[in-house]
XYZ file of C-alpha atoms in Angstrom:
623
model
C 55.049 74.008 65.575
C 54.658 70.425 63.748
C 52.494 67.737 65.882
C 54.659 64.762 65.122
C 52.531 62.850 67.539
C 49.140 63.547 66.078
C 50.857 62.454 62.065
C 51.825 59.402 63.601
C 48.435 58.756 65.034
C 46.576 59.443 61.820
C 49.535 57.258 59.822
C 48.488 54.128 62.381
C 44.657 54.864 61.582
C 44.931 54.755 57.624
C 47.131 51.749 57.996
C 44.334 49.955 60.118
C 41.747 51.364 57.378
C 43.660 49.879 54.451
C 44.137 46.241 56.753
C 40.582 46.097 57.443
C 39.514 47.002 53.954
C 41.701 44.458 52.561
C 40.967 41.414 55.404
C 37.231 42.180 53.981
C 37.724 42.074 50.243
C 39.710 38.766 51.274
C 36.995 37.393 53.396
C 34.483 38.306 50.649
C 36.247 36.660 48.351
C 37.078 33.477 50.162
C 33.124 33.763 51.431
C 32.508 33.317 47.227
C 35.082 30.613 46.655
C 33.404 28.834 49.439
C 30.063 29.287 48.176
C 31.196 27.919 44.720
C 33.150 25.119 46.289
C 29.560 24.125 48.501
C 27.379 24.425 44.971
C 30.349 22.136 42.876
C 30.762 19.296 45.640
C 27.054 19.625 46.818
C 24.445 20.937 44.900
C 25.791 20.189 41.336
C 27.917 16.995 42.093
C 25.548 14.621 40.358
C 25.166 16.041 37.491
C 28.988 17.213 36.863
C 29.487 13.799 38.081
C 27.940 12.282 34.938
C 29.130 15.108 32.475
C 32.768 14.167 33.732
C 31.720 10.297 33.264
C 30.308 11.425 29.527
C 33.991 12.503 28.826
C 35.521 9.398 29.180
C 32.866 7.093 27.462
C 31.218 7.450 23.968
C 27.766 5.720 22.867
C 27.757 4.425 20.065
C 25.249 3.423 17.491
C 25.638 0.409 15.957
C 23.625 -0.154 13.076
C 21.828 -3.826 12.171
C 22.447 -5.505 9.228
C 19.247 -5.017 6.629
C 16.921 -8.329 5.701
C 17.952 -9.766 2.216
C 15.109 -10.088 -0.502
C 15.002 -13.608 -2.365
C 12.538 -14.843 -5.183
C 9.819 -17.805 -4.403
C 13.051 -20.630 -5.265
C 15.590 -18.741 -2.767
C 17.486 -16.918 -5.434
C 18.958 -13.767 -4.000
C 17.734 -10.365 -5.450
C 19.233 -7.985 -2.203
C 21.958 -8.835 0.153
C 24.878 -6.929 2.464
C 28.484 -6.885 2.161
C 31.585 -6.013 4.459
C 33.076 -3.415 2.673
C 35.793 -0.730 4.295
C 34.941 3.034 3.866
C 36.620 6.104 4.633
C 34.355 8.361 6.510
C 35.282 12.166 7.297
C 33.921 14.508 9.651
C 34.423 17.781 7.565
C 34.883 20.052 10.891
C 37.394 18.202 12.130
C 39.289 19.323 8.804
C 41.433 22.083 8.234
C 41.192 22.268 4.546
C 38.861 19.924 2.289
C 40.969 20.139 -0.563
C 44.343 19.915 0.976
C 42.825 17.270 3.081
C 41.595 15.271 -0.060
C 44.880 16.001 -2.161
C 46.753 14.107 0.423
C 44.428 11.101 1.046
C 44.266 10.388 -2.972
C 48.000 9.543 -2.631
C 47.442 7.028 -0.324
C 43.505 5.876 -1.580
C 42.316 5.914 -4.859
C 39.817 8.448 -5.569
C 37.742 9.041 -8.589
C 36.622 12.804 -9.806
C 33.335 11.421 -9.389
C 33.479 10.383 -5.911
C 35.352 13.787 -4.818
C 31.871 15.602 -6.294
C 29.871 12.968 -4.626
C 31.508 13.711 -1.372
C 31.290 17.319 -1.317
C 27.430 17.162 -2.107
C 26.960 15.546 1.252
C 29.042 17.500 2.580
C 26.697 20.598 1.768
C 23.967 18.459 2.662
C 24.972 16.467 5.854
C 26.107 19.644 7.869
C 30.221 19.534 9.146
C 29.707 17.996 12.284
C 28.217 14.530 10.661
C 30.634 11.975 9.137
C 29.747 12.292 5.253
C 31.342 8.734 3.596
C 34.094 9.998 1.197
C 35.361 6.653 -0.576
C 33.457 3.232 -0.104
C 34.578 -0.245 -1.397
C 38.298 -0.016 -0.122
C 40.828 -2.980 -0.787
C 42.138 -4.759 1.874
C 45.511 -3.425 0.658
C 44.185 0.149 0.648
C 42.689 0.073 4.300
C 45.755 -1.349 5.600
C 47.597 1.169 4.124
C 45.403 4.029 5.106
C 45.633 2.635 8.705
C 49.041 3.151 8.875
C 48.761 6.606 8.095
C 45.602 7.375 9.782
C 48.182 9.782 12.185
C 47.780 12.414 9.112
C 44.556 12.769 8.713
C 42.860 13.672 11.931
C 38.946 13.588 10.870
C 39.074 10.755 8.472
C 38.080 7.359 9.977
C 38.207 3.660 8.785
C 35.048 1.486 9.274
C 33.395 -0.956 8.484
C 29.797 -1.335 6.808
C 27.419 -3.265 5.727
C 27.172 -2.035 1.711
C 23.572 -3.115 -0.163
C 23.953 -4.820 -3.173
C 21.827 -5.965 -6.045
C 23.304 -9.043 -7.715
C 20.322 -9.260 -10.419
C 21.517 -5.796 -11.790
C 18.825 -4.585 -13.692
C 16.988 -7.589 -13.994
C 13.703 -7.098 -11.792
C 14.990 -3.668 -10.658
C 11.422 -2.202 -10.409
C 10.016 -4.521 -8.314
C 13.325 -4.873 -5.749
C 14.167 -1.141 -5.799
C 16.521 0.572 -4.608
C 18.438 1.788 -0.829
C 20.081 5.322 -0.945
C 21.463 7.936 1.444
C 18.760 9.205 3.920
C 17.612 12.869 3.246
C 16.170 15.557 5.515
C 12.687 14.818 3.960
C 13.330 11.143 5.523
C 14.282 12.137 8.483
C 11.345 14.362 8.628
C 8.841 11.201 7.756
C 10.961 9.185 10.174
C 10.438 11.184 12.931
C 6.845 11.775 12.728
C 6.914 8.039 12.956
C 8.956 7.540 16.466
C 11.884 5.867 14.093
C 14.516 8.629 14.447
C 16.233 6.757 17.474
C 16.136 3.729 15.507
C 18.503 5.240 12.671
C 21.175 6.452 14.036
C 24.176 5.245 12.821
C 22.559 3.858 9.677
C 22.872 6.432 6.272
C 20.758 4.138 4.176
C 16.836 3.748 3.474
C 15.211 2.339 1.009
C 14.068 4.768 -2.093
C 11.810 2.435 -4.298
C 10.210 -0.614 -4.669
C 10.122 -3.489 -1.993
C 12.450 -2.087 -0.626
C 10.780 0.908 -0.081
C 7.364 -0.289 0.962
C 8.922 -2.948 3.383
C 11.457 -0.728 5.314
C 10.676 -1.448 8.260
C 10.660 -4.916 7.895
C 14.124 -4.775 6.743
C 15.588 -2.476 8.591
C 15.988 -4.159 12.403
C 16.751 -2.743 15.860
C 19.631 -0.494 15.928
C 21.899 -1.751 18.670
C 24.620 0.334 21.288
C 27.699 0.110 22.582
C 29.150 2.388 25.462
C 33.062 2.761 24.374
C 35.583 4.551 26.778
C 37.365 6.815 25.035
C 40.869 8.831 24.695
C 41.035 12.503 25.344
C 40.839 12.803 21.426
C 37.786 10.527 21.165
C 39.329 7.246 20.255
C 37.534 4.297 21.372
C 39.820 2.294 24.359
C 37.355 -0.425 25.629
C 34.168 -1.134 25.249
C 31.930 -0.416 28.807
C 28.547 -2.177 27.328
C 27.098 -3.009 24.900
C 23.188 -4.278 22.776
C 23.295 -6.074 20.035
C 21.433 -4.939 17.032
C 18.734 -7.335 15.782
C 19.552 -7.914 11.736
C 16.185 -7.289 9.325
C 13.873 -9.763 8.298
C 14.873 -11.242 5.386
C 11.606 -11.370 2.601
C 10.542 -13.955 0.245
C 8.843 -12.778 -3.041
C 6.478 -14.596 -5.111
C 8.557 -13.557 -8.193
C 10.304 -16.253 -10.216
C 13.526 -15.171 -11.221
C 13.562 -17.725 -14.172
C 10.134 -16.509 -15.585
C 11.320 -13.098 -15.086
C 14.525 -13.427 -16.793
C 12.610 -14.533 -19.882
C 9.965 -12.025 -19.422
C 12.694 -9.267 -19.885
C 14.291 -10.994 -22.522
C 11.155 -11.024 -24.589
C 11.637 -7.132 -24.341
C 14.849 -6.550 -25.737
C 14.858 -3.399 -27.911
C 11.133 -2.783 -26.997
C 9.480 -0.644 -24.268
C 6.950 -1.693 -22.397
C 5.242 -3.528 -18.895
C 4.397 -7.126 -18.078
C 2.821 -8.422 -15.092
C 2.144 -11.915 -14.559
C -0.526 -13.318 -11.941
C -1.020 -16.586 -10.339
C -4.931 -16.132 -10.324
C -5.606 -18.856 -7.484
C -3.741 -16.634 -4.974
C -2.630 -13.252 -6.005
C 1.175 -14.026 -6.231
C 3.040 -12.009 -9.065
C 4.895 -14.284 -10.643
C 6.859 -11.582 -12.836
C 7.245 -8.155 -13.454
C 8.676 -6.771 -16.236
C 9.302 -2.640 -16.670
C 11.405 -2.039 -19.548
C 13.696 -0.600 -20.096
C 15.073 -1.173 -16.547
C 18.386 0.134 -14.793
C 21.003 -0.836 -12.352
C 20.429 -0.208 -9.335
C 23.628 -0.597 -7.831
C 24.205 2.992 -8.652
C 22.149 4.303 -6.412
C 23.513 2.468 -2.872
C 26.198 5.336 -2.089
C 24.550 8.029 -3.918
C 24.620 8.138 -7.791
C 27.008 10.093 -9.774
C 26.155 12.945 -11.332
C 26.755 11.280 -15.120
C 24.521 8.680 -14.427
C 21.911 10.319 -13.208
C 21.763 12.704 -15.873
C 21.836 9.486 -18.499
C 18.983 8.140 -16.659
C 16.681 10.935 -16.221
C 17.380 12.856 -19.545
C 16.727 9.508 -21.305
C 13.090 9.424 -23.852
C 13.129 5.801 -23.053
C 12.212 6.675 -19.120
C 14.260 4.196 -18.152
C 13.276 5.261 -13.960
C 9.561 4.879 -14.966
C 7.556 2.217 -13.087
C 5.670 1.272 -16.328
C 3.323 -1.596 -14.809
C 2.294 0.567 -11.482
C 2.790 4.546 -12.851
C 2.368 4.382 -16.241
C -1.470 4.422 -17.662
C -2.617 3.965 -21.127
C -5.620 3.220 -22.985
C -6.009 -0.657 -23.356
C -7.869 -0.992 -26.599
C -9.690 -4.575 -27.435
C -8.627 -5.701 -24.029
C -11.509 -3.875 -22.466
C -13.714 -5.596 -24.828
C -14.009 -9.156 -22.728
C -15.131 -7.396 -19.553
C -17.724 -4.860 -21.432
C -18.921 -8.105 -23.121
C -19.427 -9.786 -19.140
C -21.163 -6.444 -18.112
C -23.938 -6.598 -20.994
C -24.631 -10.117 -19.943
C -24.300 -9.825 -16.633
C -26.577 -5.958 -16.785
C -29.065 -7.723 -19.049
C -28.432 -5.658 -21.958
C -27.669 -8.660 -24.082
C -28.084 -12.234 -25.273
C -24.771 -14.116 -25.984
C -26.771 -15.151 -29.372
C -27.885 -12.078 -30.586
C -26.237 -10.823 -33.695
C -25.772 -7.581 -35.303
C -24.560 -6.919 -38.643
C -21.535 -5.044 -38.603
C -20.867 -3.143 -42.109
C -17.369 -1.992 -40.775
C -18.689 1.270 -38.864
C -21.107 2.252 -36.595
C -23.030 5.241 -36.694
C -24.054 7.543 -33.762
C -25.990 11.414 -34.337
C -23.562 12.508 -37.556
C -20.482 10.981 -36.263
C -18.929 7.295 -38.108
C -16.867 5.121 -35.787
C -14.907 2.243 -37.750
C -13.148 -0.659 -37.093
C -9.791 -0.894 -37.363
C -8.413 -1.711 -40.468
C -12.035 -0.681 -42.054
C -12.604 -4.376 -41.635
C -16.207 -5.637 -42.292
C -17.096 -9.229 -40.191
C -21.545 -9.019 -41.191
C -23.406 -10.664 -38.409
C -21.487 -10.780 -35.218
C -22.600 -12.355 -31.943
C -20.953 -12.181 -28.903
C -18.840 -15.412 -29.492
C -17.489 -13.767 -32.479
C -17.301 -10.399 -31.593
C -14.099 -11.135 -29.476
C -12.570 -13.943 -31.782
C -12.308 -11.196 -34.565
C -12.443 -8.118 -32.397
C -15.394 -6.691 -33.776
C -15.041 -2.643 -33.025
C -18.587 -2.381 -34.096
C -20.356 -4.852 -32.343
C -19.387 -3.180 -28.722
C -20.036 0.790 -30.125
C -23.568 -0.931 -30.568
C -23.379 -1.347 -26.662
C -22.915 1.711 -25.699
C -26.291 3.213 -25.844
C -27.379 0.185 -24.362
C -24.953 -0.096 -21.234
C -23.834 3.627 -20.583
C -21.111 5.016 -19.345
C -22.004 4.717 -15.361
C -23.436 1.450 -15.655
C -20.332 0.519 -17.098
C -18.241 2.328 -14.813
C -20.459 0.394 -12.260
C -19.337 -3.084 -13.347
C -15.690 -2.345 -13.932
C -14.737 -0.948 -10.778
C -14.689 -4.277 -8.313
C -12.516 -5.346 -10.779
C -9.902 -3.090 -10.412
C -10.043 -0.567 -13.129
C -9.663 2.846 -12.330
C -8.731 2.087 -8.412
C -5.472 1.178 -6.646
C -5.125 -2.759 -7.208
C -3.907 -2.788 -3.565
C -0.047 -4.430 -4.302
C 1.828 -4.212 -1.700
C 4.696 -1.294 -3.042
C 4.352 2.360 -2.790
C 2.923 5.075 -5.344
C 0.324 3.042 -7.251
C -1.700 4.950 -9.721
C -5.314 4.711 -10.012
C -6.127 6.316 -13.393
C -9.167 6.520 -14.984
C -12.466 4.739 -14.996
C -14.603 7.422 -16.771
C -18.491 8.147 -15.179
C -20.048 10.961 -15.779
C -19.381 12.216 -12.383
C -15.840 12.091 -13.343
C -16.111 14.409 -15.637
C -18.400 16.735 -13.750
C -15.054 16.676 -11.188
C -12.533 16.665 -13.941
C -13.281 19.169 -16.040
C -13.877 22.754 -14.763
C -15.757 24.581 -17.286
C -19.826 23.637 -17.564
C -19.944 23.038 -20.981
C -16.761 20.590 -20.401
C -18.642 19.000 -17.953
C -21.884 17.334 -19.951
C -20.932 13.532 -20.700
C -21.573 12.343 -24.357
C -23.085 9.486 -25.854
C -19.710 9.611 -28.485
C -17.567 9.235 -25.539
C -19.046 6.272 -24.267
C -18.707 4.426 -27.494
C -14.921 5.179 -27.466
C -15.127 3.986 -23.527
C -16.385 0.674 -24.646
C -13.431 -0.550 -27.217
C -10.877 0.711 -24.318
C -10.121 3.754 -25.983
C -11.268 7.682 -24.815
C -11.044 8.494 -21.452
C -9.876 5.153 -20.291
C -6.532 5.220 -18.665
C -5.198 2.281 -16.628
C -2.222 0.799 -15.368
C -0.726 -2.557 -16.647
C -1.021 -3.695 -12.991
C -4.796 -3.131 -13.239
C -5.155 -4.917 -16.540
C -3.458 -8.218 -15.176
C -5.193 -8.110 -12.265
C -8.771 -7.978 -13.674
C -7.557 -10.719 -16.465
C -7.107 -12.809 -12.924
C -10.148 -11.985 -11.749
C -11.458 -12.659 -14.911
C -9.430 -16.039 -14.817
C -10.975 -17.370 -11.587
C -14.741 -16.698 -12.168
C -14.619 -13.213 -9.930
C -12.611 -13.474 -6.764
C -10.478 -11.037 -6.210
C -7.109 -11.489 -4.402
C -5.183 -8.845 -3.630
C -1.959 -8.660 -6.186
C 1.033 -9.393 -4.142
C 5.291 -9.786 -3.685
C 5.940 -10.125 -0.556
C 4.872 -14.241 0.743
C 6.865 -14.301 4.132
C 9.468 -12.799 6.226
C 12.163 -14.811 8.292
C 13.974 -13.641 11.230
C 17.392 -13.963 11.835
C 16.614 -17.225 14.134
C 14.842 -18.928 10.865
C 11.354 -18.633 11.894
C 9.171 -17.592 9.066
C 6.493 -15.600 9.203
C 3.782 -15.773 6.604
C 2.599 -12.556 5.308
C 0.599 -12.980 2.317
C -3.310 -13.597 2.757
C -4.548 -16.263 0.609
C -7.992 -15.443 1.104
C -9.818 -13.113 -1.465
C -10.719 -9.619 -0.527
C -13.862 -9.605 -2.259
C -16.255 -12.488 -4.830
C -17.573 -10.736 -7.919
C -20.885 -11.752 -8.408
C -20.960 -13.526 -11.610
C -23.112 -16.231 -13.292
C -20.917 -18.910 -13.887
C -22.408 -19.391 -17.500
C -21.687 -15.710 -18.355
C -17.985 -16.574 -17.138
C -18.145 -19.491 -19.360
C -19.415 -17.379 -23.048
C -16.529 -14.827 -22.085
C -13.819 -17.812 -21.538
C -14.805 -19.692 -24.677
C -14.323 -16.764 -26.980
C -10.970 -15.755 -25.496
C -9.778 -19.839 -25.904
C -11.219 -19.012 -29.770
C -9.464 -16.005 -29.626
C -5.780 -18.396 -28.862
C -7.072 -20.994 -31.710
C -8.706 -19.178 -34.550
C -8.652 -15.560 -33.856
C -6.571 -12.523 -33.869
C -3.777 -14.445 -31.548
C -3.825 -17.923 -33.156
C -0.505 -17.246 -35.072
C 0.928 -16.387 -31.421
C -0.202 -19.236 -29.743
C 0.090 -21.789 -32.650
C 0.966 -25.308 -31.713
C 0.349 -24.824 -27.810
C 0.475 -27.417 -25.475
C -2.273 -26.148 -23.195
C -5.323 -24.465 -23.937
C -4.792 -20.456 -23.490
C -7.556 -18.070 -23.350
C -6.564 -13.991 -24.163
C -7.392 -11.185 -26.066
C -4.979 -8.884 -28.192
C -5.448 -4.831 -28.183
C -4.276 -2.005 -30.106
C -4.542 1.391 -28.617
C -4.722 3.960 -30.976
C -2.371 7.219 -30.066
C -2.457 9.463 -33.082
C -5.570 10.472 -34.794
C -4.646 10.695 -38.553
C -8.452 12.229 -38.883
C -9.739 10.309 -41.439
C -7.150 9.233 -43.226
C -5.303 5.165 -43.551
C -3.468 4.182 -40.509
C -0.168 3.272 -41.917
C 2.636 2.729 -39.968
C 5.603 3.777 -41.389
C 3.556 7.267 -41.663
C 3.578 8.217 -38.443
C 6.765 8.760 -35.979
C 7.840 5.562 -34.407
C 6.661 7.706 -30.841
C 3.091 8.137 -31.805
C 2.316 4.437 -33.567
C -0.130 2.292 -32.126
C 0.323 0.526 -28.296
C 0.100 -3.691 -28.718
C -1.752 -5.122 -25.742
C -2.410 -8.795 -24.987
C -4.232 -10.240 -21.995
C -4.742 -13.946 -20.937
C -4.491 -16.584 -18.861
C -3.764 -20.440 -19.147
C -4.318 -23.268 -18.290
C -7.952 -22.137 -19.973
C -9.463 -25.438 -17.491
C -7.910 -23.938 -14.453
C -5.596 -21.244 -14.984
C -2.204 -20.821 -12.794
C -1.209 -17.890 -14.568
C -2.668 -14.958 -15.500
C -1.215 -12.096 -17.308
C -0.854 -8.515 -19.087
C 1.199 -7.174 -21.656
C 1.718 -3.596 -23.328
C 4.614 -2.831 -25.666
C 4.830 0.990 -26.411
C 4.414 1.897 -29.788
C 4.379 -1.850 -31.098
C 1.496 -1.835 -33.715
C -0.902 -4.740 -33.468
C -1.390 -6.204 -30.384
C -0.910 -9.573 -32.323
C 2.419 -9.375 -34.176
C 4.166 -8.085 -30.954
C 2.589 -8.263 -28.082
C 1.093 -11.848 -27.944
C 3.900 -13.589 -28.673
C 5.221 -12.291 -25.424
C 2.520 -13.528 -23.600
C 3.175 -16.983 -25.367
C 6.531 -16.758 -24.716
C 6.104 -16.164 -20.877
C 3.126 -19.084 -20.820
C 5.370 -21.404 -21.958
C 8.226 -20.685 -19.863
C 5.645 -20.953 -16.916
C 3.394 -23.977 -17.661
C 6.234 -26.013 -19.651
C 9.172 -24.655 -18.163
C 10.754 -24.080 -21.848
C 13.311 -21.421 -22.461
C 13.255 -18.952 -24.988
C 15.397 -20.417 -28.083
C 12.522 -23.086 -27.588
C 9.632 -21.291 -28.046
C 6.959 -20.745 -31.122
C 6.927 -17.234 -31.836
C 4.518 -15.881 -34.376
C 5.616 -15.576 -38.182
């Protein structure tokens, strides 16, 4: 018979089983939300706290304005502009290309700048804004404004936009700002400058405005911004300042340099121009030179190919990377070292037959010219080849090596921009380091006598060149070659930078100074240069050059023989007033045959311009 009351009794139990099982799980689980509640309100309140206080506000970088760069009169040579860009943040995109097929109905842009764009695109990451379109009209930002609802990612600003009103004139020397790269950011932040960056896109690439980036650069400046759910700014919550850039002040004369340049029209070639008292470069010519405007927002591909395939090397740094031979310009300092080393009397003469002879090797002068008996005096007003490959036994090579280096040949002249070249200043330890193989090693007595008439192993910048013709100038002191004279804040208070004081004194009799300077006036008045300098107003001192770049082996230099690429460098060195010189200078034009027909008249040119403020159309040039 069925127990009804013993299924009801195990009905009731399973009932209670199932309620207690289920008041646990509940009590478990309001035990957790408890527990979670306790860690949210207590243990983590602080910091979600401040997350929740991140959502609503923004920081913002604000990046300062960058120093301008002015010549020695106040002439501007690097400045900013307000300009309106259109920057995008590529994740915040759907599609690139649909996105940039719609904006170019309502902005203008250029094939160019689309391939600009997407470079930095690829190279900026998509989370950072990459500048699509810079240089917007009024007209055009207004109307982009009121369309901005379309184009979620895209974002109107405004920035301050480098620009180089001299164009290419003195583009070497100013340089250049473009977009900062990972290898930047690398250098930056080895240097505790990241923070200092952000928000700016721009550093400068070459020139001043490489070498004094920090200068010009500033503080970078904040601003806390509240901000809308979809991150547009509402109010601003604080806010720093940035502090602007110093502004710099260059030693260059714009006038002097405009004519420099001018004197180089068709030509290729360097010119550096020294004020010998104090180390101020007064101009600086690398030709041919470019724009550098093309470089703020990142070039285009078409000009960058133009400017890099070029065989003019248009990017080249002639006066600071370049290094040639420098031919008869050598020949006034080799003539100070024998006197000043002892090796030999100003009086003493030679005969020179037109060639000097050495073992069973011939060494001519140029042009097989023949000038009998040479002294010293002589030897430089008609640039007797032979009478310094006599030297060379006498001196030798390390002596020599010896006497040129305080100078500045063969070392870093110490001007204040980045990626000088020292060259060469042949010893024989040089070649004991340059050469690897043993028998490559052994120094020559042959090599030496090239050494001494500028030519062999001798490879030096223009830069050096003018700056020993300064030191030359000024009896031996040597002050450092510089641009940069001062920097001014954005309160006016100027800040002097330049030292005026020389780095080092050659020691030099003052009557070995004195044989040296009276040849190279001779030189000016009845020497290789007096055509150049014919009809001066002030007494000049200089030597020409010709460096010799093809060996014909034997045979008659003639110029039309030889490929317009491989004819003869013309140098010219000087300074003026002789008495007491305020400028000293250095000039090579490639390939330009004697260093008389081409490149003295520069230097008379420039001289002029300097010491009798003239302008070109006004100038004697040689015949």
């Amino acid at each position: 018979m069925f127990d009804f009351k013993s299924a009801a009794q195990r009905e009731k139990g399973r009932f209670l089983l199932r309620a207690w099982v289920a008041a646990a799980i509940v009590l478990v689980a309001f035990s957790l939300l408890g527990m979670r509640l306790w860690v949210l309100q207590v243990e983590e309140h602080e910091g979600l706290l401040q997350r929740a206080d991140r959502n609503r506000t923004a920081v913002v970088p604000i990046a300062p304005r960058r120093g301008e760069i002015v010549d020695r009169n106040g002439e501007v040579l690097a400045r900013n502009y307000l300009s309106y860009t259109l920057d995008v943040v590529p994740a915040e995109v759907d599609s690139i290309d649909r996105l940039l097929q719609e904006l170019s109905k309502v902005v203008t842009l250029s094939p160019s700048s689309i391939r600009l764009f997407k470079r930095r695109v690829a190279d900026s990451g998509r989370y950072n804004e990459v500048m699509l379109r810079n240089d917007l009209t009024d007209l055009e930002g207004a109307f982009f404004a009121a369309q901005a609802f379309r184009f979620p990612g895209v974002k109107l600003k405004a920035r301050w936009v480098r620009q180089y009103p001299q164009g290419a004139v003195a583009a070497h020397v100013v340089g250049y700002v473009g977009r900062i790269s990972e290898a930047d950011l690398q250098v930056l932040d080895g240097q505790g400058e990241l923070g200092n960056y952000r928000g700016t896109d721009i550093i400068g690439k070459q020139g001043v405005e490489r070498a004094w980036e920090q200068t010009l650069h500033g503080t970078t400046g904040i601003e806390s911004v509240e901000v809308t759910a979809r991150g547009e700014p509402m109010r601003t919550l604080h806010r720093i300042d940035p502090e602007p850039g110093s502004d710099l002040v260059l030693s260059l004369d714009m006038r002097l340099q405009r004519i420099a340049e001018a004197t180089f029209v068709g030509k290729r070639g360097a010119l550096v121009a020294i004020d010998p008292q104090n180390g101020q470069i007064l101009a600086y010519v690398s030709q041919p030179s470019f724009d550098p405007n093309l470089f703020v927002g990142g070039i285009d591909h078409e000009s960058w190919r133009e400017l890099n395939e070029s065989e003019d090397v248009p990017l080249l740094n002639r006066p600071l990377l370049g290094t040639y031979p420098i031919g008869s310009t050598y020949k006034p300092f080799v003539a100070l070292a024998a006197l000043e080393l002892g090796k030999r009397d100003a009086k003493t003469r030679i005969y020179d037959p037109g060639y000097f002879e050495m073992g069973n090797q011939r060494f001519r002068n140029a042009g097989s010219a023949a000038y009998g008996h040479v002294d010293m005096h002589k030897s430089l007003v008609v640039s007797s080849d032979t009478y310094y490959y006599s030297l060379a036994p006498e001196i030798g090579i390390d002596a020599l090596h010896g006497f040129m280096k305080p100078f500045g040949f063969g070392q870093q002249t110490g001007i204040d921009l980045k990626g000088e070249r020292t060259g060469v200043l042949p010893s024989t330890d040089w070649k004991r380091r340059a050469f690897r193989k043993p028998e490559q090693q052994r120094w020559f007595g042959g090599e030496t006598v090239s050494a001494v008439i500028g030519q062999g192993y001798n490879a030096f910048t223009i830069m050096q060149l003018a700056q020993a013709t300064s030191v030359l100038a000024n009896g031996g002191r040597y002050y450092r070659p510089h641009l940069v004279m001062a920097a001014k804040d954005r309160h006016g208070n100027t800040r002097r930078i330049e030292s005026l004081e020389p780095e080092h004194v050659i020691d030099i009799k003052p009557e070995h100074i004195k044989v040296v300077h009276d040849a190279l006036i001779d030189v000016t008045k009845k020497g290789t240069a007096r055509r150049a300098f014919a009809g001066a107003a002030y007494t000049a001192a200089g030597k020409t050059g010709t460096a010799q770049l093809f060996n014909l082996k034997g045979t008659k230099y003639r110029r039309d023989d030889v490929d317009e690429r491989l004819r003869d460098h013309a140098l010219f060195m000087g300074f003026a007033p002789a008495e007491n010189p305020t400028i000293a200078l250095a000039v090579l034009v490639e390939n330009g045959g004697w260093g008389s027909e081409t490149a003295a008249p520069i230097a008379r040119t420039v001289m002029d311009a300097w010491l009798l403020q003239t302008e070109p159309d006004a100038v004697v040039t040689a015949p």
